[in-house]
PDB file of C-alpha atoms in Angstrom:
ATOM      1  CA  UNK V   9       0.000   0.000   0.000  1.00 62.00           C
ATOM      2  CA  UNK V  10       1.765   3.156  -1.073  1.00 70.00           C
ATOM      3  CA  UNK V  11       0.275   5.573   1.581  1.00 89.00           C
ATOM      4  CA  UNK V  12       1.186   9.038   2.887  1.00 93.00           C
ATOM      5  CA  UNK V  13       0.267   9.501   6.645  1.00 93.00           C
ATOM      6  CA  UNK V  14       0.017  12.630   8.129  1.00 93.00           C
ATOM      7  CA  UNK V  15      -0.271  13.714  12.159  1.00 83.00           C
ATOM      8  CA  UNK V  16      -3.195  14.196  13.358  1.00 72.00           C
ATOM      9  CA  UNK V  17      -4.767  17.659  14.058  1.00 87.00           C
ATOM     10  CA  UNK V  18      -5.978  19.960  15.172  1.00 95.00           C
ATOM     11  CA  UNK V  19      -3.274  22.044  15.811  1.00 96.00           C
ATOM     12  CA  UNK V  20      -3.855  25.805  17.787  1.00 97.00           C
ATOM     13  CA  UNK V  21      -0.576  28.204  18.508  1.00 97.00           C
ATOM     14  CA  UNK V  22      -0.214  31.565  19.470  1.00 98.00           C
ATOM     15  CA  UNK V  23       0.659  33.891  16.647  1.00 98.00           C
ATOM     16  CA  UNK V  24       4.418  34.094  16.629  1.00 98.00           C
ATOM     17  CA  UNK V  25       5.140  30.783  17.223  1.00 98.00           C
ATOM     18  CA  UNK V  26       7.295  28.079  15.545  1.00 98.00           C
ATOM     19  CA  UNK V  27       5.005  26.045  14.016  1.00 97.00           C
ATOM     20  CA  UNK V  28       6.099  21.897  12.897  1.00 96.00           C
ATOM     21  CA  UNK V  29       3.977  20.069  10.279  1.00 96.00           C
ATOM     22  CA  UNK V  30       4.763  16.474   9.581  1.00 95.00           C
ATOM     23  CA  UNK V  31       4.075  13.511   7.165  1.00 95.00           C
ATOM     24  CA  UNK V  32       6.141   9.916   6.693  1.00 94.00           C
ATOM     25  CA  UNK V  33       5.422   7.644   3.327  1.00 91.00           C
ATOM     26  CA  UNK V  34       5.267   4.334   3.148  1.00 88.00           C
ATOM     27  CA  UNK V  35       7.679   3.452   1.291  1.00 83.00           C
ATOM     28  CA  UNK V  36      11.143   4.636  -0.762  1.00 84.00           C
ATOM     29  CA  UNK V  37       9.685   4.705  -3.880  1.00 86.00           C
ATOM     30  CA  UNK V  38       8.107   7.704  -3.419  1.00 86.00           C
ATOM     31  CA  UNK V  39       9.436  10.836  -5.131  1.00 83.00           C
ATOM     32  CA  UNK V  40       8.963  14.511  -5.094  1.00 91.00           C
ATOM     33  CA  UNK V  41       7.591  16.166  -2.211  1.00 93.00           C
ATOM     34  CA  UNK V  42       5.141  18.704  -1.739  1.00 95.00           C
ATOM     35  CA  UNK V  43       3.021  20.784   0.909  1.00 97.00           C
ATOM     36  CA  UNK V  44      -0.176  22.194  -0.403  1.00 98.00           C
ATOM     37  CA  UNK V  45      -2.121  24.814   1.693  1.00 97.00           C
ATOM     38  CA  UNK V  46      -5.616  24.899   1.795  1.00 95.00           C
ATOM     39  CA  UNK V  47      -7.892  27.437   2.996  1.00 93.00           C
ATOM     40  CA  UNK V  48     -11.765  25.904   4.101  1.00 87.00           C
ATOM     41  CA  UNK V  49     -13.498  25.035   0.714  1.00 83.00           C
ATOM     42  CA  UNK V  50     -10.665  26.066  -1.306  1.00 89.00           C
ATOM     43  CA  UNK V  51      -8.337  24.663  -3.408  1.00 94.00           C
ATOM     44  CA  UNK V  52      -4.924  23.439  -2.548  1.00 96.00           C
ATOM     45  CA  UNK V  53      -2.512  26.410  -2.858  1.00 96.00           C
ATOM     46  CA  UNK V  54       1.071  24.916  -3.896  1.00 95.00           C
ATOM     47  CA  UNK V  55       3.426  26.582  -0.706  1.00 95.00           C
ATOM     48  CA  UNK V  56       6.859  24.659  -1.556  1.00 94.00           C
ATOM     49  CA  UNK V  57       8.031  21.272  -3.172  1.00 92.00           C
ATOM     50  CA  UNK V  58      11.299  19.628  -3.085  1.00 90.00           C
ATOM     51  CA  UNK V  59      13.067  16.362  -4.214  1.00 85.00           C
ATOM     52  CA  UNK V  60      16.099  15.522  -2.354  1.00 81.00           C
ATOM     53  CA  UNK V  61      16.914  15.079   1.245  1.00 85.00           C
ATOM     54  CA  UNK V  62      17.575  18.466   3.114  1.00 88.00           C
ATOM     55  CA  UNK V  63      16.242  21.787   4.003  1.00 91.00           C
ATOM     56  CA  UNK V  64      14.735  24.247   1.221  1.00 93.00           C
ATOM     57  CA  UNK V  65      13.835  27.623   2.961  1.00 95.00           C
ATOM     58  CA  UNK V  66      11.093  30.244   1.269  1.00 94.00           C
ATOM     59  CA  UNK V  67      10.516  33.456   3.428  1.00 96.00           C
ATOM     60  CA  UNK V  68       8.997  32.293   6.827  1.00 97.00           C
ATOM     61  CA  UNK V  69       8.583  28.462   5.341  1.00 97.00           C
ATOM     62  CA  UNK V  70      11.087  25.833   5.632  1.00 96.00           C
ATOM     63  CA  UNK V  71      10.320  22.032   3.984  1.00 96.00           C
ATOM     64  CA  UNK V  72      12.334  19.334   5.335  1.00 95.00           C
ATOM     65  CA  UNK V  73      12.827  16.056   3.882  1.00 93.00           C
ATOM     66  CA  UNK V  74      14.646  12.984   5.320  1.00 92.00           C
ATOM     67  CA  UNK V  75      14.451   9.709   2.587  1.00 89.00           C
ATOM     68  CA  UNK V  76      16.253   7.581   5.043  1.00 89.00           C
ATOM     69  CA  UNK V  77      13.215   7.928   7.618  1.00 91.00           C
ATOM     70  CA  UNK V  78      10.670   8.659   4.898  1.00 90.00           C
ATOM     71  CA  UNK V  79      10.047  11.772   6.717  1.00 92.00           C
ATOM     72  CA  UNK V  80       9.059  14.971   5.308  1.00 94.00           C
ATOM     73  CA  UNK V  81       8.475  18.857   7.662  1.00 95.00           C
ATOM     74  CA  UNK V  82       7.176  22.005   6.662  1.00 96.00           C
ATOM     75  CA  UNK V  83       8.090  24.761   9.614  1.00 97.00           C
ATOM     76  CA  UNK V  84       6.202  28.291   9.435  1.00 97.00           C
ATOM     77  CA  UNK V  85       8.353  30.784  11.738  1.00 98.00           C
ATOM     78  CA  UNK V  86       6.876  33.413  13.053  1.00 98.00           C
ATOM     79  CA  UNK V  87       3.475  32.453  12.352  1.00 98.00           C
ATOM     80  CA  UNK V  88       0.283  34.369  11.748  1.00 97.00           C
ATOM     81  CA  UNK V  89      -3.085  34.532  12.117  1.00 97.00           C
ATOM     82  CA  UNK V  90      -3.122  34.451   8.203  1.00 96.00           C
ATOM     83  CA  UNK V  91      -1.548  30.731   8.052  1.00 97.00           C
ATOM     84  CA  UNK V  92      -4.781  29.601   9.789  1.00 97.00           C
ATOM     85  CA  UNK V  93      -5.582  26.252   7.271  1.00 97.00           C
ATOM     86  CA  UNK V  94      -5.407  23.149   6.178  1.00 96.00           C
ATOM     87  CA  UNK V  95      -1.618  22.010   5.259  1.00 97.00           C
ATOM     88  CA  UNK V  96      -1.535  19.112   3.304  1.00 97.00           C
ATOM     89  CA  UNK V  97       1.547  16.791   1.940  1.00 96.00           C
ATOM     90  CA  UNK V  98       1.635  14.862  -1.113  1.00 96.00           C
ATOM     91  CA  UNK V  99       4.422  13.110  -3.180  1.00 94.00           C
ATOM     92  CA  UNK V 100       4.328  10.912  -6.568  1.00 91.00           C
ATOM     93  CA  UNK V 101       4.660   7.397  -5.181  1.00 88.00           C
ATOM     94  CA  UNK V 102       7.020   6.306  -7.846  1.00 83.00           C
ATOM     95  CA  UNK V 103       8.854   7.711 -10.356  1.00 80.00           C
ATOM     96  CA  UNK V 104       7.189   7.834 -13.841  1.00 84.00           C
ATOM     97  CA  UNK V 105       3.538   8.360 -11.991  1.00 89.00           C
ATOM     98  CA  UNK V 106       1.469  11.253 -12.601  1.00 90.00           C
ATOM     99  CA  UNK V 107      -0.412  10.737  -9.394  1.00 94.00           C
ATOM    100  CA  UNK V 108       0.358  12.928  -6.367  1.00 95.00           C
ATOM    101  CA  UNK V 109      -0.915  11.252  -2.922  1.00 95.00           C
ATOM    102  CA  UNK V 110      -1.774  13.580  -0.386  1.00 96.00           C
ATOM    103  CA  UNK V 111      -1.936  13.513   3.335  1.00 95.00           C
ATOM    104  CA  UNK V 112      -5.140  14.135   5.136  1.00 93.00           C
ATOM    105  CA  UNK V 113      -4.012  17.186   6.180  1.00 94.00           C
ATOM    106  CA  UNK V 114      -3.453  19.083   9.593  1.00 95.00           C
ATOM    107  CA  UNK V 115      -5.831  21.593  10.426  1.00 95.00           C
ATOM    108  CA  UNK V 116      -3.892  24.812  11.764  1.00 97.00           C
ATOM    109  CA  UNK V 117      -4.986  27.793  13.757  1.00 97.00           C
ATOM    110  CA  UNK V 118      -2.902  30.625  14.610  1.00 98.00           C
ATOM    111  CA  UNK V 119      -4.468  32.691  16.933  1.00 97.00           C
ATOM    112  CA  UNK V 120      -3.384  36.549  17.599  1.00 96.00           C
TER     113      UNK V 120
ATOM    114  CA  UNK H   7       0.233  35.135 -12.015  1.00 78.00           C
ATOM    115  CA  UNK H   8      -1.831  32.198 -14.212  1.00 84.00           C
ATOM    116  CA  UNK H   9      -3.969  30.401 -12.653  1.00 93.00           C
ATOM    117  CA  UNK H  10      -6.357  27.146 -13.004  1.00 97.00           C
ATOM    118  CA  UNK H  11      -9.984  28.195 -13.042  1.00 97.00           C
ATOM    119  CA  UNK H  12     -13.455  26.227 -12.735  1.00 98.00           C
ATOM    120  CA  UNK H  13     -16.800  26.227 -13.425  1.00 97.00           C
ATOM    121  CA  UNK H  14     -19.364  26.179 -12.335  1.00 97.00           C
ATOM    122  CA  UNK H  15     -18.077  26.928  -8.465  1.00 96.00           C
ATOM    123  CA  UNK H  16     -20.825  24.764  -7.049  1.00 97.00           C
ATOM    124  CA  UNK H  17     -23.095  22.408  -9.242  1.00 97.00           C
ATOM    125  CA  UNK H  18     -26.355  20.948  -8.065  1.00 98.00           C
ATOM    126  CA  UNK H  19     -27.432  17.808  -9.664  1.00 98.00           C
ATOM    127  CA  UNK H  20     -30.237  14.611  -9.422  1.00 97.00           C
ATOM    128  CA  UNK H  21     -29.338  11.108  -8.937  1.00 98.00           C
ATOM    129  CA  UNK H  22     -28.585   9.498 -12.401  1.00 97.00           C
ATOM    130  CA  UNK H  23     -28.410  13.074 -14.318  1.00 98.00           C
ATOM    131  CA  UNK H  24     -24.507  13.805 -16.084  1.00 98.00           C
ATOM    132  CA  UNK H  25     -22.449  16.042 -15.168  1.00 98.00           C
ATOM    133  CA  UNK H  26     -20.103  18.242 -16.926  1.00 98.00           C
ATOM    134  CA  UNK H  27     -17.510  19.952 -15.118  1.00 98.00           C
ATOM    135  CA  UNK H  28     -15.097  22.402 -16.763  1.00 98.00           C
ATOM    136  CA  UNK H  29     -11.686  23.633 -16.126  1.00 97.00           C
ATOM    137  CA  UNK H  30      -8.953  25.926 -17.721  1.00 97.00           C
ATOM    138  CA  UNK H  31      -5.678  25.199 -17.056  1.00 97.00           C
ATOM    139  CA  UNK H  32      -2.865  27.574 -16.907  1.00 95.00           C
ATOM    140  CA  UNK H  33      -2.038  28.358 -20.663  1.00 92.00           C
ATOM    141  CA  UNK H  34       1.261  26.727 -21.198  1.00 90.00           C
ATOM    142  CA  UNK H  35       0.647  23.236 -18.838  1.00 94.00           C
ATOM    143  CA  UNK H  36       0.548  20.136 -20.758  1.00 94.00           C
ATOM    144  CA  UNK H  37      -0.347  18.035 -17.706  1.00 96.00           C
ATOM    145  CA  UNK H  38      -3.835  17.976 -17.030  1.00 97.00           C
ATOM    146  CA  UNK H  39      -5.304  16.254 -13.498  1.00 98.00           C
ATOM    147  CA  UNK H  40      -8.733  15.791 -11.775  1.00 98.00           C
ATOM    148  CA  UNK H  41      -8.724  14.966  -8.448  1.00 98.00           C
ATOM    149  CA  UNK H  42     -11.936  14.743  -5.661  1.00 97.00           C
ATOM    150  CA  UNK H  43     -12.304  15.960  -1.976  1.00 95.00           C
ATOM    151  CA  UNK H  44     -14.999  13.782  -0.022  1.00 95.00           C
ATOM    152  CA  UNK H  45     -15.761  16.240   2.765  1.00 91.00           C
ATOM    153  CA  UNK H  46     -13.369  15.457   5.758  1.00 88.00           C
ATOM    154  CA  UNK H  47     -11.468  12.912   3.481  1.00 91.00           C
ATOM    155  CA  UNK H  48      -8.018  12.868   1.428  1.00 93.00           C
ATOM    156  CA  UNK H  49      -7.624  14.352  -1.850  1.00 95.00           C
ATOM    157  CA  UNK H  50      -7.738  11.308  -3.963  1.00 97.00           C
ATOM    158  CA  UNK H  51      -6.275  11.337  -7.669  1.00 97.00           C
ATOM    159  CA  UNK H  52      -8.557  10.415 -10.500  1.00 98.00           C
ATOM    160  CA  UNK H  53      -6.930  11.047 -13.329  1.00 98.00           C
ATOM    161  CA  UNK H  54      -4.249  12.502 -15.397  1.00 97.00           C
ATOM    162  CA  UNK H  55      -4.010  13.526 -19.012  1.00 96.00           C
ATOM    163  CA  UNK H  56      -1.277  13.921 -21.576  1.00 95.00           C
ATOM    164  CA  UNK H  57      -0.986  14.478 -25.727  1.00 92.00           C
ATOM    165  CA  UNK H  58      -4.819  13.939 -25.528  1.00 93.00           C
ATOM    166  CA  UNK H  59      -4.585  10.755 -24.273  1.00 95.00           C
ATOM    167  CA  UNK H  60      -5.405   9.371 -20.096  1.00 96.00           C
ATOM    168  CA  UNK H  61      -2.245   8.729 -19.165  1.00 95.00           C
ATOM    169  CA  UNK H  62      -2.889   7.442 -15.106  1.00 95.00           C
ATOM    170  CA  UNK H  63      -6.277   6.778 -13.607  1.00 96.00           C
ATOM    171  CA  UNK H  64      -7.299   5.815 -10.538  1.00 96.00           C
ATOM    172  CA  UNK H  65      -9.605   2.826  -9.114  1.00 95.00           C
ATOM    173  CA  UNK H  66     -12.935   5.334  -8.659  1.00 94.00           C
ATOM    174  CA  UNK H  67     -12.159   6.637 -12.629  1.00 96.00           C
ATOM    175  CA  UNK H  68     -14.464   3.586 -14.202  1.00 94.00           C
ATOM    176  CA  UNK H  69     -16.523   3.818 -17.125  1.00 95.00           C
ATOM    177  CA  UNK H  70     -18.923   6.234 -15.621  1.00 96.00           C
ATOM    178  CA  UNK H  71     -16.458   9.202 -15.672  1.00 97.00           C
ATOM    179  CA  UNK H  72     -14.901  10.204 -19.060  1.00 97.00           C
ATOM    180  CA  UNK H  73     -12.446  13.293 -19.698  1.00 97.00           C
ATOM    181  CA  UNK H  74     -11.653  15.828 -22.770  1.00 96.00           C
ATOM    182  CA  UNK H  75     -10.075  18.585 -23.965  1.00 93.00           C
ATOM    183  CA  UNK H  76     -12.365  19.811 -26.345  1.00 89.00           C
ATOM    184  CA  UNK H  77     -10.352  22.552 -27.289  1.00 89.00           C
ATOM    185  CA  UNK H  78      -6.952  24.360 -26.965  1.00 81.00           C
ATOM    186  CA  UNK H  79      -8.192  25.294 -23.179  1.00 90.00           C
ATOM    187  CA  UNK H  80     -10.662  23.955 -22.102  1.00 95.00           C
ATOM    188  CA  UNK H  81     -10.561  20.302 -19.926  1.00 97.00           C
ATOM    189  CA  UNK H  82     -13.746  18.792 -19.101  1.00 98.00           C
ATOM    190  CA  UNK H  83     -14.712  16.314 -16.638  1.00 98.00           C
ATOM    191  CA  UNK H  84     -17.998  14.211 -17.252  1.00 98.00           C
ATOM    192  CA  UNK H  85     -20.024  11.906 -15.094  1.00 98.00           C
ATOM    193  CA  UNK H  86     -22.458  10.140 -16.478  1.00 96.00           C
ATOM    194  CA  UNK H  87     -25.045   8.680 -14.275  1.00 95.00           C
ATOM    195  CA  UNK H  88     -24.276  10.302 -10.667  1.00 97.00           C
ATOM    196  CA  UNK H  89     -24.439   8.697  -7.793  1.00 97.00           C
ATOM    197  CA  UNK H  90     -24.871   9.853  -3.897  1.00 97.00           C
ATOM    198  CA  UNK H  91     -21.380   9.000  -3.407  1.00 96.00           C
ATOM    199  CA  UNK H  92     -20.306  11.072  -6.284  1.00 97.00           C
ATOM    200  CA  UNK H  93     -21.052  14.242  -3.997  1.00 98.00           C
ATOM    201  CA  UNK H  94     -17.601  16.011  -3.459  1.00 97.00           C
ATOM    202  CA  UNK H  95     -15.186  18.836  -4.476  1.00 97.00           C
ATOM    203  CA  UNK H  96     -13.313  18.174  -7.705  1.00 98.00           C
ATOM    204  CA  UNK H  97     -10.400  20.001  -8.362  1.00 98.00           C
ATOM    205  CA  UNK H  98      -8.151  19.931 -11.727  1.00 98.00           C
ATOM    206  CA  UNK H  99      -4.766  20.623 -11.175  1.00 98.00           C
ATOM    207  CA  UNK H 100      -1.911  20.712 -14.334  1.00 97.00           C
ATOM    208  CA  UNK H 101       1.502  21.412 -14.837  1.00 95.00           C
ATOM    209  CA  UNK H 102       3.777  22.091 -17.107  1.00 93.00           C
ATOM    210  CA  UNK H 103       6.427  19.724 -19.001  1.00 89.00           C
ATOM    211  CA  UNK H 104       9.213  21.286 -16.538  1.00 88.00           C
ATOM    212  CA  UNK H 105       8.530  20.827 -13.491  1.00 86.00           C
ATOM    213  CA  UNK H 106       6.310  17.843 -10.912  1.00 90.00           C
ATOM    214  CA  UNK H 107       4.462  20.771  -9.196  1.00 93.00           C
ATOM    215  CA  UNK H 108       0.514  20.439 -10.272  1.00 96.00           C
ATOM    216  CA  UNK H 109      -1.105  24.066  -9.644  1.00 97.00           C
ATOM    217  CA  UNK H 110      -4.900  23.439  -8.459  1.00 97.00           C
ATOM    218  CA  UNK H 111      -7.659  25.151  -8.917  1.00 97.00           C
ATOM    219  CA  UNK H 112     -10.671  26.359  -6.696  1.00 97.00           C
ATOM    220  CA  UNK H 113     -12.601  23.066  -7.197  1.00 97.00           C
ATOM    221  CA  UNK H 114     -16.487  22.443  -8.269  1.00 98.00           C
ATOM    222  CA  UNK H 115     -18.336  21.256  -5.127  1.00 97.00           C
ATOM    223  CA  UNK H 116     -20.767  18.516  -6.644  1.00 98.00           C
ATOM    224  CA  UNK H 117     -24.143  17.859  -4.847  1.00 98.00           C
ATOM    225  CA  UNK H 118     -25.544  14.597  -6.014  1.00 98.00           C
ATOM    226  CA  UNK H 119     -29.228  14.763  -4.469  1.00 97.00           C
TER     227      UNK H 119
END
């Protein structure tokens, strides 16, 4: 089963605050990895996506991937009451596949 | 900046009527996706699309869903006999030849009654 598991939610911080997001997959096949943000009965917004192991920083967003624990992080520093959302992950569970798998998704609120 | 639009932004339908749901992707994609949100569920992949041609599909694509791009811009879902269980958001994402990253758009939320 080529699965994408994400923790559990909800998750409520003041604003300000560090904020950790995680996912694991199920398997080392999996390529390409992606967090999506979305916003109650919107779309999934595209925040950052990355392939290899290591950090990949984008204003207040870092995405963290570790292939030898099939473990992927998105951290939001100083967060806001504007990152309030749903974060999803997703990766391509094999190379050549044009299907992303998501997470469920961790339900955020930053609260001012 | 481009973006992937849909319509119609909710769609209302009977049991066992087809439905038609349209998307745009962003100009120069050649990846085209639909995906569905079951309220408090995953985002589950349904299908992908390539040189006019399904390239992936998923389990829940059978014969009662169909895709098209009936012109340069236009992508169109269709179901054809809808079901309860068909009630959900759809959302087509694409991408371009480039990059893995599929842009979504705002989704259709589908209300099979």
């Amino acid at each position: 089963q080529k699965e994408v598991e994400q923790d559990p939610g909800p998750l409520s911080v003041p604003e300000g605050a560090i904020v950790s997001l995680n996912c694991t997959y199920s398997n080392s096949a999996f390529q390409y990895f992606m967090w999506y943000r979305q916003y109650s009965r919107k779309g999934p917004e595209l925040l950052m996506y990355t392939y290899s192991s290591g950090n990949k920083e984008d204003g207040r967003f870092t995405a963290q991937v570790d292939k030898s624990s099939k473990y992927i992080s998105l951290f939001i520093r100083d967060s806001q009451p504007s990152d309030s959302a749903t974060y999803l992950c997703a990766s391509y569970p094999r190379g050549g596949s044009e299907k992303l798998v998501f997470g469920k998704g961790m339900k955020l609120t930053v609260n001012p | 900046e481009p973006e992937v639009t849909q319509t119609p932004s909710h769609q209302v339908t009977q049991m066992g009527q087809e439905v038609i749901l349209r998307c745009v992707p962003i100009s120069n994609h050649l990846y085209f996706y639909w995906y569905r949100q079951i309220l408090g569920q995953k985002v589950e992949f349904l299908v992908s699309f390539y040189n006019n041609e399904i390239s992936e599909k998923s389990e829940i694509f059978d014969d009662q869903f169909s895709v098209e791009r009936p012109d340069g811009s236009n992508f169109t879902l269709k179901i054809r006999s809808t079901k309860l269980e068909d009630s959900a958001m759809y959302f087509c994402a694409s991408r371009d030849r480039e990059g893995y990253e599929q842009y979504f758009g705002p989704g259709t939320r589908l209300t099979v009654t």
